[in-house]
Amino acid sequence: MNNVKAIKWENDSLVLLDCTKLPIKEEYIICKNYTDLIDAINCLAVRGAPAIGIAAAYGVVLAAQEAQGKAGSKADHLGYINEAIQELAATRPTAVNLFWALDRIKEVLGKVSGASEEVIRDRLLKEAETMYAEDIACNMKIGENGNEVVPQGASILTHCNAGALATAAYGTALGVVRAAHDAGKDIHVFADETRPLLQGARLTAWEMTQEGIPCTLITDSMAGYVMKLGRVDLVITGADRITLNGDTANKIGTYSLAVLAKEHGIPFYIAAPLSTIDITLKSGEEIEIEERDKREVKCLFGVQTAPEAVNAFNPAFDVTPNEYITGIITEKGILRPPYEVSIGNLFR
Ligand code: MRU
């Protein structure tokens, strides 16, 4: 197990390793109120689908603490917590794990709503801690399952960061990388830089360096050439939302990689927990894609890199159609096409 911990609960506060500062500085943000967490999610200090979900669950605990002893009536107390849930849900639309975690917390809240304020807070904290522990167990299992498709000496291309920094620990796509590395497979990782916010360069490259896993950084536009050179054996990325037919939303640029992988006959895998599968949506066309500030495209680290007057488009995610996906690596095994059947069977 690696030591990277992006999310910690300490002294009644949520402590987040600030992903916007890495790899230059290892700084922590201490969230004492749920609104501190909303700011952290919006600026991507905490990011990655499972990490956002778990952090949001702790965010509801913060709201319950804030309301303790302050609300006039029972209804006011529950109203404050429910308002926090709604505001947290309004932060980022694409990763389903956020809504999955908040729904789970809401269910617990519903069950204990008649209890004292202390009991409510403690029960919500227990649920958040359970989700945290379950996420680590899921990721270890994803790693174990995914290791089966990683050949000895493989070179794995990944996009964005689906590692310990995007989860409670260990990671999904990088969980598979970690498991293969721990199995002594002598693997190597190509990390896509991942413009506009450079999660690959800043976070994946940092995690791999910390772990001593051989890693080569490339810009996003180099992926096709590197594949053409025969230097990529498989692609593994994470996911933000997977629909019933296997269509997968993930960081912008994932779709291009999947198309390139197919053209070059390279297997393309998604690694994600079942909590990332949204069986209420039939296909990727129904997924809401977050659009972020245009300045993220026109600037790099606050330095303008394009004419002020130019227009920019900044979708944070894209959808990879199921026909490009060789398999979806989950904690319950590797799902194969047709995904309507394999996903359907799993959730039936
Ligand atoms: O915008 P981000 O950094 O939150 O995007 C993250 C990704 O796209 C990850 O690949 C995905 O959430 C999976 S994390 C295990």
mmCIF file of C-alpha atoms and ligand atoms in Angstrom:
data_model
loop_
_atom_site.group_PDB
_atom_site.id
_atom_site.type_symbol
_atom_site.label_atom_id
_atom_site.label_comp_id
_atom_site.label_asym_id
_atom_site.label_seq_id
_atom_site.Cartn_x
_atom_site.Cartn_y
_atom_site.Cartn_z
ATOM 1 C CA MET A 1 0.000 0.000 0.000
ATOM 2 C CA ASN A 2 1.215 3.484 -0.844
ATOM 3 C CA ASN A 3 1.347 6.300 1.686
ATOM 4 C CA VAL A 4 -0.351 8.991 -0.398
ATOM 5 C CA LYS A 5 -3.447 10.181 1.473
ATOM 6 C CA ALA A 6 -5.402 12.888 -0.314
ATOM 7 C CA ILE A 7 -8.258 12.852 2.220
ATOM 8 C CA LYS A 8 -8.020 12.603 6.014
ATOM 9 C CA TRP A 9 -10.454 13.188 8.859
ATOM 10 C CA GLU A 10 -8.581 14.782 11.770
ATOM 11 C CA ASN A 11 -9.717 16.788 14.794
ATOM 12 C CA ASP A 12 -13.288 17.105 13.511
ATOM 13 C CA SER A 13 -12.001 18.588 10.244
ATOM 14 C CA LEU A 14 -11.569 17.320 6.712
ATOM 15 C CA VAL A 15 -7.924 17.597 5.683
ATOM 16 C CA LEU A 16 -7.225 17.584 1.938
ATOM 17 C CA LEU A 17 -3.899 17.339 0.175
ATOM 18 C CA ASP A 18 -4.194 20.356 -2.136
ATOM 19 C CA CYS A 19 -3.983 18.886 -5.654
ATOM 20 C CA THR A 20 -3.680 22.361 -7.179
ATOM 21 C CA LYS A 21 -0.284 22.823 -5.495
ATOM 22 C CA LEU A 22 1.280 19.482 -6.417
ATOM 23 C CA PRO A 23 3.967 18.608 -7.375
ATOM 24 C CA ILE A 24 5.654 21.869 -6.329
ATOM 25 C CA LYS A 25 4.276 21.951 -2.783
ATOM 26 C CA GLU A 26 2.684 19.360 -0.512
ATOM 27 C CA GLU A 27 0.163 21.578 1.221
ATOM 28 C CA TYR A 28 -2.987 20.653 3.079
ATOM 29 C CA ILE A 29 -6.320 22.463 3.186
ATOM 30 C CA ILE A 30 -8.236 22.165 6.448
ATOM 31 C CA CYS A 31 -11.996 22.248 5.876
ATOM 32 C CA LYS A 32 -13.856 23.143 9.058
ATOM 33 C CA ASN A 33 -17.103 24.061 7.277
ATOM 34 C CA TYR A 34 -18.858 22.401 4.370
ATOM 35 C CA THR A 35 -18.448 25.610 2.333
ATOM 36 C CA ASP A 36 -14.640 25.230 2.627
ATOM 37 C CA LEU A 37 -15.074 21.869 0.935
ATOM 38 C CA ILE A 38 -17.300 23.349 -1.787
ATOM 39 C CA ASP A 39 -14.481 25.798 -2.613
ATOM 40 C CA ALA A 40 -11.953 22.931 -2.617
ATOM 41 C CA ILE A 41 -14.085 20.839 -4.999
ATOM 42 C CA ASN A 42 -14.728 23.776 -7.337
ATOM 43 C CA CYS A 43 -11.048 24.678 -7.669
ATOM 44 C CA LEU A 44 -10.047 20.982 -7.981
ATOM 45 C CA ALA A 45 -7.993 20.943 -4.781
ATOM 46 C CA VAL A 46 -9.817 17.642 -4.278
ATOM 47 C CA ARG A 47 -10.719 15.943 -7.550
ATOM 48 C CA GLY A 48 -11.196 12.549 -9.131
ATOM 49 C CA ALA A 49 -14.603 10.865 -9.041
ATOM 50 C CA PRO A 50 -14.252 8.633 -5.938
ATOM 51 C CA ALA A 51 -12.353 11.314 -3.963
ATOM 52 C CA ILE A 52 -15.065 13.897 -4.661
ATOM 53 C CA GLY A 53 -17.739 11.458 -3.448
ATOM 54 C CA ILE A 54 -15.940 10.559 -0.228
ATOM 55 C CA ALA A 55 -15.016 14.177 0.510
ATOM 56 C CA ALA A 56 -18.661 15.206 -0.014
ATOM 57 C CA ALA A 57 -19.778 12.567 2.496
ATOM 58 C CA TYR A 58 -17.396 14.098 5.052
ATOM 59 C CA GLY A 59 -18.703 17.511 3.976
ATOM 60 C CA VAL A 60 -22.157 16.539 5.223
ATOM 61 C CA VAL A 61 -20.570 15.594 8.574
ATOM 62 C CA LEU A 62 -19.051 19.089 8.698
ATOM 63 C CA ALA A 63 -22.516 20.555 8.098
ATOM 64 C CA ALA A 64 -23.976 18.393 10.881
ATOM 65 C CA GLN A 65 -21.242 19.646 13.250
ATOM 66 C CA GLU A 66 -21.852 23.261 12.265
ATOM 67 C CA ALA A 67 -25.552 22.928 12.940
ATOM 68 C CA GLN A 68 -25.010 21.240 16.323
ATOM 69 C CA GLY A 69 -26.397 23.375 19.136
ATOM 70 C CA LYS A 70 -27.092 26.294 16.781
ATOM 71 C CA ALA A 71 -30.318 25.470 15.017
ATOM 72 C CA GLY A 72 -33.496 26.560 16.773
ATOM 73 C CA SER A 73 -35.554 23.470 16.055
ATOM 74 C CA LYS A 74 -35.164 19.925 14.805
ATOM 75 C CA ALA A 75 -36.461 21.070 11.412
ATOM 76 C CA ASP A 76 -33.859 23.875 11.273
ATOM 77 C CA HIS A 77 -31.099 21.408 12.137
ATOM 78 C CA LEU A 78 -32.103 18.928 9.426
ATOM 79 C CA GLY A 79 -32.771 21.817 7.035
ATOM 80 C CA TYR A 80 -29.178 23.024 7.424
ATOM 81 C CA ILE A 81 -27.785 19.565 6.657
ATOM 82 C CA ASN A 82 -30.086 19.101 3.660
ATOM 83 C CA GLU A 83 -29.122 22.514 2.293
ATOM 84 C CA ALA A 84 -25.452 21.449 2.545
ATOM 85 C CA ILE A 85 -26.245 18.243 0.631
ATOM 86 C CA GLN A 86 -27.878 20.275 -2.141
ATOM 87 C CA GLU A 87 -24.996 22.732 -2.371
ATOM 88 C CA LEU A 88 -22.422 19.936 -2.458
ATOM 89 C CA ALA A 89 -24.409 18.223 -5.227
ATOM 90 C CA ALA A 90 -24.276 21.411 -7.289
ATOM 91 C CA THR A 91 -20.467 21.513 -7.469
ATOM 92 C CA ARG A 92 -19.495 19.165 -10.317
ATOM 93 C CA PRO A 93 -22.088 17.447 -12.520
ATOM 94 C CA THR A 94 -20.232 14.682 -14.361
ATOM 95 C CA ALA A 95 -18.770 12.280 -11.770
ATOM 96 C CA VAL A 96 -21.657 10.157 -10.533
ATOM 97 C CA ASN A 97 -19.752 9.165 -7.376
ATOM 98 C CA LEU A 98 -20.646 12.562 -5.890
ATOM 99 C CA PHE A 99 -24.376 11.857 -6.199
ATOM 100 C CA TRP A 100 -23.927 8.210 -5.214
ATOM 101 C CA ALA A 101 -22.174 9.242 -1.974
ATOM 102 C CA LEU A 102 -24.669 11.992 -1.151
ATOM 103 C CA ASP A 103 -27.612 9.651 -1.766
ATOM 104 C CA ARG A 104 -26.054 7.136 0.600
ATOM 105 C CA ILE A 105 -25.542 9.792 3.267
ATOM 106 C CA LYS A 106 -29.097 11.073 2.762
ATOM 107 C CA GLU A 107 -30.440 7.581 3.328
ATOM 108 C CA VAL A 108 -28.584 7.342 6.649
ATOM 109 C CA LEU A 109 -29.782 10.814 7.600
ATOM 110 C CA GLY A 110 -33.349 9.728 6.878
ATOM 111 C CA LYS A 111 -32.970 6.724 9.181
ATOM 112 C CA VAL A 112 -31.572 8.693 12.135
ATOM 113 C CA SER A 113 -33.386 11.996 11.667
ATOM 114 C CA GLY A 114 -35.339 11.487 14.896
ATOM 115 C CA ALA A 115 -32.169 11.052 16.975
ATOM 116 C CA SER A 116 -30.192 13.700 18.875
ATOM 117 C CA GLU A 117 -27.873 16.093 17.017
ATOM 118 C CA GLU A 118 -24.821 14.241 18.424
ATOM 119 C CA VAL A 119 -26.123 10.849 17.297
ATOM 120 C CA ILE A 120 -26.861 12.211 13.815
ATOM 121 C CA ARG A 121 -23.341 13.639 13.474
ATOM 122 C CA ASP A 122 -21.721 10.432 14.737
ATOM 123 C CA ARG A 123 -23.784 8.216 12.462
ATOM 124 C CA LEU A 124 -22.977 10.353 9.398
ATOM 125 C CA LEU A 125 -19.284 10.249 10.296
ATOM 126 C CA LYS A 126 -19.448 6.472 10.619
ATOM 127 C CA GLU A 127 -20.974 6.237 7.127
ATOM 128 C CA ALA A 128 -18.324 8.526 5.605
ATOM 129 C CA GLU A 129 -15.598 6.432 7.243
ATOM 130 C CA THR A 130 -17.194 3.249 5.914
ATOM 131 C CA MET A 131 -17.238 4.695 2.388
ATOM 132 C CA TYR A 132 -13.587 5.652 2.758
ATOM 133 C CA ALA A 133 -12.589 2.147 3.875
ATOM 134 C CA GLU A 134 -14.751 0.503 1.195
ATOM 135 C CA ASP A 135 -13.128 2.621 -1.515
ATOM 136 C CA ILE A 136 -9.665 1.415 -0.527
ATOM 137 C CA ALA A 137 -10.835 -2.212 -0.494
ATOM 138 C CA CYS A 138 -12.465 -1.717 -3.939
ATOM 139 C CA ASN A 139 -9.317 -0.223 -5.393
ATOM 140 C CA MET A 140 -7.140 -3.059 -4.100
ATOM 141 C CA LYS A 141 -9.535 -5.525 -5.715
ATOM 142 C CA ILE A 142 -9.600 -3.519 -8.979
ATOM 143 C CA GLY A 143 -5.805 -3.659 -8.914
ATOM 144 C CA GLU A 144 -5.816 -7.410 -8.377
ATOM 145 C CA ASN A 145 -8.391 -7.997 -11.144
ATOM 146 C CA GLY A 146 -6.706 -5.633 -13.582
ATOM 147 C CA ASN A 147 -3.291 -7.175 -13.016
ATOM 148 C CA GLU A 148 -4.556 -10.206 -14.979
ATOM 149 C CA VAL A 149 -4.545 -8.227 -18.243
ATOM 150 C CA VAL A 150 -1.143 -6.610 -17.738
ATOM 151 C CA PRO A 151 1.614 -8.545 -19.507
ATOM 152 C CA GLN A 152 5.113 -8.886 -18.042
ATOM 153 C CA GLY A 153 7.192 -5.824 -18.989
ATOM 154 C CA ALA A 154 4.130 -3.912 -20.250
ATOM 155 C CA SER A 155 4.122 -0.253 -21.094
ATOM 156 C CA ILE A 156 0.810 1.252 -19.928
ATOM 157 C CA LEU A 157 -0.507 4.575 -21.152
ATOM 158 C CA THR A 158 -2.816 6.475 -18.801
ATOM 159 C CA HIS A 159 -4.606 9.809 -18.925
ATOM 160 C CA CYS A 160 -5.355 12.358 -16.207
ATOM 161 C CA ASN A 161 -4.943 10.982 -12.685
ATOM 162 C CA ALA A 162 -6.905 7.970 -11.500
ATOM 163 C CA GLY A 163 -4.572 7.267 -8.616
ATOM 164 C CA ALA A 164 -4.350 7.588 -4.854
ATOM 165 C CA LEU A 165 -4.922 11.325 -5.264
ATOM 166 C CA ALA A 166 -8.270 10.691 -6.954
ATOM 167 C CA THR A 167 -9.557 8.132 -4.429
ATOM 168 C CA ALA A 168 -9.281 7.288 -0.721
ATOM 169 C CA ALA A 169 -5.997 5.548 -1.573
ATOM 170 C CA TYR A 170 -4.303 3.221 -4.108
ATOM 171 C CA GLY A 171 -6.309 4.396 -7.138
ATOM 172 C CA THR A 172 -8.256 2.707 -9.914
ATOM 173 C CA ALA A 173 -6.214 2.868 -13.154
ATOM 174 C CA LEU A 174 -3.102 3.471 -11.062
ATOM 175 C CA GLY A 175 -4.310 0.742 -8.693
ATOM 176 C CA VAL A 176 -3.844 -1.680 -11.586
ATOM 177 C CA VAL A 177 -0.427 -0.148 -12.257
ATOM 178 C CA ARG A 178 0.497 -0.530 -8.571
ATOM 179 C CA ALA A 179 -0.691 -4.138 -8.449
ATOM 180 C CA ALA A 180 1.301 -5.050 -11.591
ATOM 181 C CA HIS A 181 4.376 -3.277 -10.217
ATOM 182 C CA ASP A 182 4.024 -5.034 -6.851
ATOM 183 C CA ALA A 183 3.699 -8.347 -8.708
ATOM 184 C CA GLY A 184 7.199 -7.684 -10.095
ATOM 185 C CA LYS A 185 6.049 -7.283 -13.701
ATOM 186 C CA ASP A 186 8.651 -4.660 -14.566
ATOM 187 C CA ILE A 187 6.060 -2.300 -16.006
ATOM 188 C CA HIS A 188 6.435 1.229 -17.334
ATOM 189 C CA VAL A 189 3.855 4.033 -17.478
ATOM 190 C CA PHE A 190 3.333 6.697 -20.124
ATOM 191 C CA ALA A 191 1.560 9.612 -18.404
ATOM 192 C CA ASP A 192 -0.351 11.953 -20.695
ATOM 193 C CA GLU A 193 0.152 15.537 -19.594
ATOM 194 C CA THR A 194 -3.654 16.161 -19.649
ATOM 195 C CA ARG A 195 -4.291 19.749 -20.669
ATOM 196 C CA PRO A 196 -5.779 22.069 -19.607
ATOM 197 C CA LEU A 197 -5.073 21.427 -15.908
ATOM 198 C CA LEU A 198 -2.196 18.948 -16.244
ATOM 199 C CA GLN A 199 -3.412 16.245 -13.849
ATOM 200 C CA GLY A 200 -1.171 13.754 -15.674
ATOM 201 C CA ALA A 201 1.978 15.861 -15.499
ATOM 202 C CA ARG A 202 1.409 17.171 -12.004
ATOM 203 C CA LEU A 203 -0.327 14.290 -10.231
ATOM 204 C CA THR A 204 0.201 10.971 -12.033
ATOM 205 C CA ALA A 205 3.881 11.719 -12.671
ATOM 206 C CA TRP A 206 4.207 12.735 -8.996
ATOM 207 C CA GLU A 207 2.532 9.558 -7.729
ATOM 208 C CA MET A 208 4.666 7.338 -9.963
ATOM 209 C CA THR A 209 7.844 9.129 -8.887
ATOM 210 C CA GLN A 210 6.904 8.766 -5.218
ATOM 211 C CA GLU A 211 6.319 5.083 -5.761
ATOM 212 C CA GLY A 212 9.441 4.430 -7.845
ATOM 213 C CA ILE A 213 7.391 3.174 -10.814
ATOM 214 C CA PRO A 214 9.136 3.970 -14.123
ATOM 215 C CA CYS A 215 7.146 6.719 -15.834
ATOM 216 C CA THR A 216 7.587 8.795 -18.989
ATOM 217 C CA LEU A 217 5.660 12.023 -19.383
ATOM 218 C CA ILE A 218 4.294 12.921 -22.829
ATOM 219 C CA THR A 219 2.115 15.760 -24.049
ATOM 220 C CA ASP A 220 -1.383 14.699 -25.089
ATOM 221 C CA SER A 221 -0.608 15.188 -28.768
ATOM 222 C CA MET A 222 2.242 12.637 -28.617
ATOM 223 C CA ALA A 223 0.055 9.638 -27.774
ATOM 224 C CA GLY A 224 -0.610 8.603 -31.400
ATOM 225 C CA TYR A 225 3.044 8.726 -32.346
ATOM 226 C CA VAL A 226 4.112 6.764 -29.264
ATOM 227 C CA MET A 227 1.506 4.101 -30.135
ATOM 228 C CA LYS A 228 2.716 4.031 -33.763
ATOM 229 C CA LEU A 229 6.239 3.403 -32.502
ATOM 230 C CA GLY A 230 4.899 0.252 -30.814
ATOM 231 C CA ARG A 231 5.750 1.546 -27.357
ATOM 232 C CA VAL A 232 2.293 1.145 -25.751
ATOM 233 C CA ASP A 233 0.955 -2.311 -24.825
ATOM 234 C CA LEU A 234 -2.309 -1.200 -23.243
ATOM 235 C CA VAL A 235 -4.196 1.910 -22.193
ATOM 236 C CA ILE A 236 -5.909 2.123 -18.794
ATOM 237 C CA THR A 237 -7.863 5.152 -17.615
ATOM 238 C CA GLY A 238 -10.341 5.861 -14.852
ATOM 239 C CA ALA A 239 -13.960 6.953 -15.288
ATOM 240 C CA ASP A 240 -16.328 9.605 -13.991
ATOM 241 C CA ARG A 241 -19.558 7.972 -15.100
ATOM 242 C CA ILE A 242 -20.307 4.742 -16.954
ATOM 243 C CA THR A 243 -23.771 4.222 -18.422
ATOM 244 C CA LEU A 244 -25.706 0.978 -18.735
ATOM 245 C CA ASN A 245 -24.335 0.334 -22.254
ATOM 246 C CA GLY A 246 -20.705 0.856 -21.148
ATOM 247 C CA ASP A 247 -20.253 4.364 -22.614
ATOM 248 C CA THR A 248 -17.765 6.091 -20.334
ATOM 249 C CA ALA A 249 -17.219 9.714 -19.379
ATOM 250 C CA ASN A 250 -13.685 10.521 -18.305
ATOM 251 C CA LYS A 251 -11.236 13.416 -18.528
ATOM 252 C CA ILE A 252 -11.275 15.281 -21.829
ATOM 253 C CA GLY A 253 -8.904 13.527 -24.215
ATOM 254 C CA THR A 254 -9.834 9.983 -23.193
ATOM 255 C CA TYR A 255 -12.018 9.518 -26.291
ATOM 256 C CA SER A 256 -9.145 10.494 -28.613
ATOM 257 C CA LEU A 257 -6.915 7.951 -26.882
ATOM 258 C CA ALA A 258 -9.521 5.200 -27.261
ATOM 259 C CA VAL A 259 -9.870 5.881 -30.995
ATOM 260 C CA LEU A 260 -6.078 5.889 -31.403
ATOM 261 C CA ALA A 261 -5.786 2.653 -29.416
ATOM 262 C CA LYS A 262 -8.346 0.931 -31.666
ATOM 263 C CA GLU A 263 -6.539 2.124 -34.806
ATOM 264 C CA HIS A 264 -3.296 0.640 -33.465
ATOM 265 C CA GLY A 265 -4.831 -2.596 -32.167
ATOM 266 C CA ILE A 266 -4.006 -1.718 -28.550
ATOM 267 C CA PRO A 267 -6.376 -2.870 -25.743
ATOM 268 C CA PHE A 268 -8.165 0.019 -24.047
ATOM 269 C CA TYR A 269 -9.395 -0.573 -20.477
ATOM 270 C CA ILE A 270 -11.405 1.491 -18.033
ATOM 271 C CA ALA A 271 -10.773 0.862 -14.319
ATOM 272 C CA ALA A 272 -13.567 1.982 -11.990
ATOM 273 C CA PRO A 273 -15.576 0.900 -8.944
ATOM 274 C CA LEU A 274 -19.230 -0.083 -9.343
ATOM 275 C CA SER A 275 -20.153 3.247 -7.710
ATOM 276 C CA THR A 276 -19.078 4.908 -10.994
ATOM 277 C CA ILE A 277 -21.686 2.959 -12.972
ATOM 278 C CA ASP A 278 -24.921 4.883 -13.397
ATOM 279 C CA ILE A 279 -27.571 2.368 -14.355
ATOM 280 C CA THR A 280 -30.193 5.105 -14.541
ATOM 281 C CA LEU A 281 -28.624 6.287 -17.815
ATOM 282 C CA LYS A 282 -28.878 4.132 -20.930
ATOM 283 C CA SER A 283 -26.097 5.754 -22.955
ATOM 284 C CA GLY A 284 -23.354 8.346 -22.841
ATOM 285 C CA GLU A 285 -25.481 10.899 -24.674
ATOM 286 C CA GLU A 286 -27.385 11.382 -21.422
ATOM 287 C CA ILE A 287 -24.288 12.297 -19.381
ATOM 288 C CA GLU A 288 -23.972 15.937 -18.409
ATOM 289 C CA ILE A 289 -20.516 17.196 -19.320
ATOM 290 C CA GLU A 290 -19.073 19.873 -17.061
ATOM 291 C CA GLU A 291 -17.874 22.952 -18.897
ATOM 292 C CA ARG A 292 -15.260 24.936 -17.011
ATOM 293 C CA ASP A 293 -13.924 28.469 -17.202
ATOM 294 C CA LYS A 294 -12.409 29.333 -20.598
ATOM 295 C CA ARG A 295 -9.411 30.860 -18.821
ATOM 296 C CA GLU A 296 -8.180 27.337 -18.023
ATOM 297 C CA VAL A 297 -7.581 26.913 -21.781
ATOM 298 C CA LYS A 298 -6.262 30.402 -22.420
ATOM 299 C CA CYS A 299 -3.843 30.376 -19.478
ATOM 300 C CA LEU A 300 -1.324 28.069 -17.874
ATOM 301 C CA PHE A 301 -0.696 28.572 -14.138
ATOM 302 C CA GLY A 302 -2.261 32.008 -14.411
ATOM 303 C CA VAL A 303 -0.013 33.053 -17.299
ATOM 304 C CA GLN A 304 -1.954 33.969 -20.418
ATOM 305 C CA THR A 305 -0.943 31.819 -23.395
ATOM 306 C CA ALA A 306 -3.533 32.953 -25.959
ATOM 307 C CA PRO A 307 -4.894 36.273 -27.203
ATOM 308 C CA GLU A 308 -7.342 37.760 -24.726
ATOM 309 C CA ALA A 309 -9.909 38.195 -27.502
ATOM 310 C CA VAL A 310 -9.888 34.573 -28.719
ATOM 311 C CA ASN A 311 -12.815 32.341 -27.856
ATOM 312 C CA ALA A 312 -12.124 29.026 -26.081
ATOM 313 C CA PHE A 313 -14.118 25.876 -25.342
ATOM 314 C CA ASN A 314 -13.437 23.963 -22.130
ATOM 315 C CA PRO A 315 -15.388 20.733 -21.641
ATOM 316 C CA ALA A 316 -13.793 18.944 -18.667
ATOM 317 C CA PHE A 317 -14.789 15.458 -19.846
ATOM 318 C CA ASP A 318 -15.658 13.491 -22.959
ATOM 319 C CA VAL A 319 -17.517 10.251 -23.543
ATOM 320 C CA THR A 320 -15.859 7.169 -25.003
ATOM 321 C CA PRO A 321 -18.418 5.003 -26.807
ATOM 322 C CA ASN A 322 -18.529 1.403 -25.589
ATOM 323 C CA GLU A 323 -17.231 -0.066 -28.874
ATOM 324 C CA TYR A 324 -13.756 1.316 -28.110
ATOM 325 C CA ILE A 325 -13.572 -0.255 -24.650
ATOM 326 C CA THR A 326 -11.905 -3.676 -24.375
ATOM 327 C CA GLY A 327 -13.014 -4.177 -20.783
ATOM 328 C CA ILE A 328 -14.139 -2.380 -17.639
ATOM 329 C CA ILE A 329 -12.060 -3.446 -14.653
ATOM 330 C CA THR A 330 -14.152 -3.384 -11.469
ATOM 331 C CA GLU A 331 -13.892 -4.808 -7.959
ATOM 332 C CA LYS A 332 -16.233 -7.591 -9.116
ATOM 333 C CA GLY A 333 -14.112 -8.610 -12.089
ATOM 334 C CA ILE A 334 -13.553 -7.434 -15.650
ATOM 335 C CA LEU A 335 -16.749 -6.595 -17.515
ATOM 336 C CA ARG A 336 -16.672 -7.394 -21.228
ATOM 337 C CA PRO A 337 -18.907 -6.365 -24.132
ATOM 338 C CA PRO A 338 -21.798 -6.405 -24.674
ATOM 339 C CA TYR A 339 -21.918 -4.165 -21.626
ATOM 340 C CA GLU A 340 -25.728 -3.975 -21.486
ATOM 341 C CA VAL A 341 -25.518 -7.673 -20.616
ATOM 342 C CA SER A 342 -22.432 -7.716 -18.351
ATOM 343 C CA ILE A 343 -23.439 -4.532 -16.469
ATOM 344 C CA GLY A 344 -27.087 -5.566 -16.419
ATOM 345 C CA ASN A 345 -26.222 -8.968 -14.925
ATOM 346 C CA LEU A 346 -24.095 -7.357 -12.228
ATOM 347 C CA PHE A 347 -26.809 -4.980 -11.067
ATOM 348 C CA ARG A 348 -29.733 -7.363 -11.458
HETATM 349 O O1 MRU B 1 -11.394 16.944 -13.364
HETATM 350 P P1 MRU B 1 -10.866 15.805 -12.542
HETATM 351 O O2 MRU B 1 -9.419 15.934 -12.219
HETATM 352 O O3 MRU B 1 -11.723 15.539 -11.341
HETATM 353 O O4 MRU B 1 -11.020 14.545 -13.497
HETATM 354 C C1 MRU B 1 -10.655 13.276 -12.996
HETATM 355 C C2 MRU B 1 -10.784 12.188 -13.973
HETATM 356 O O5 MRU B 1 -11.226 12.355 -15.090
HETATM 357 C C3 MRU B 1 -10.426 10.801 -13.483
HETATM 358 O O6 MRU B 1 -9.892 10.040 -14.507
HETATM 359 C C4 MRU B 1 -11.690 10.103 -12.953
HETATM 360 O O7 MRU B 1 -12.367 10.928 -12.059
HETATM 361 C C5 MRU B 1 -11.381 8.808 -12.295
HETATM 362 S S1 MRU B 1 -10.513 8.998 -10.769
HETATM 363 C C6 MRU B 1 -10.297 7.448 -10.113
#
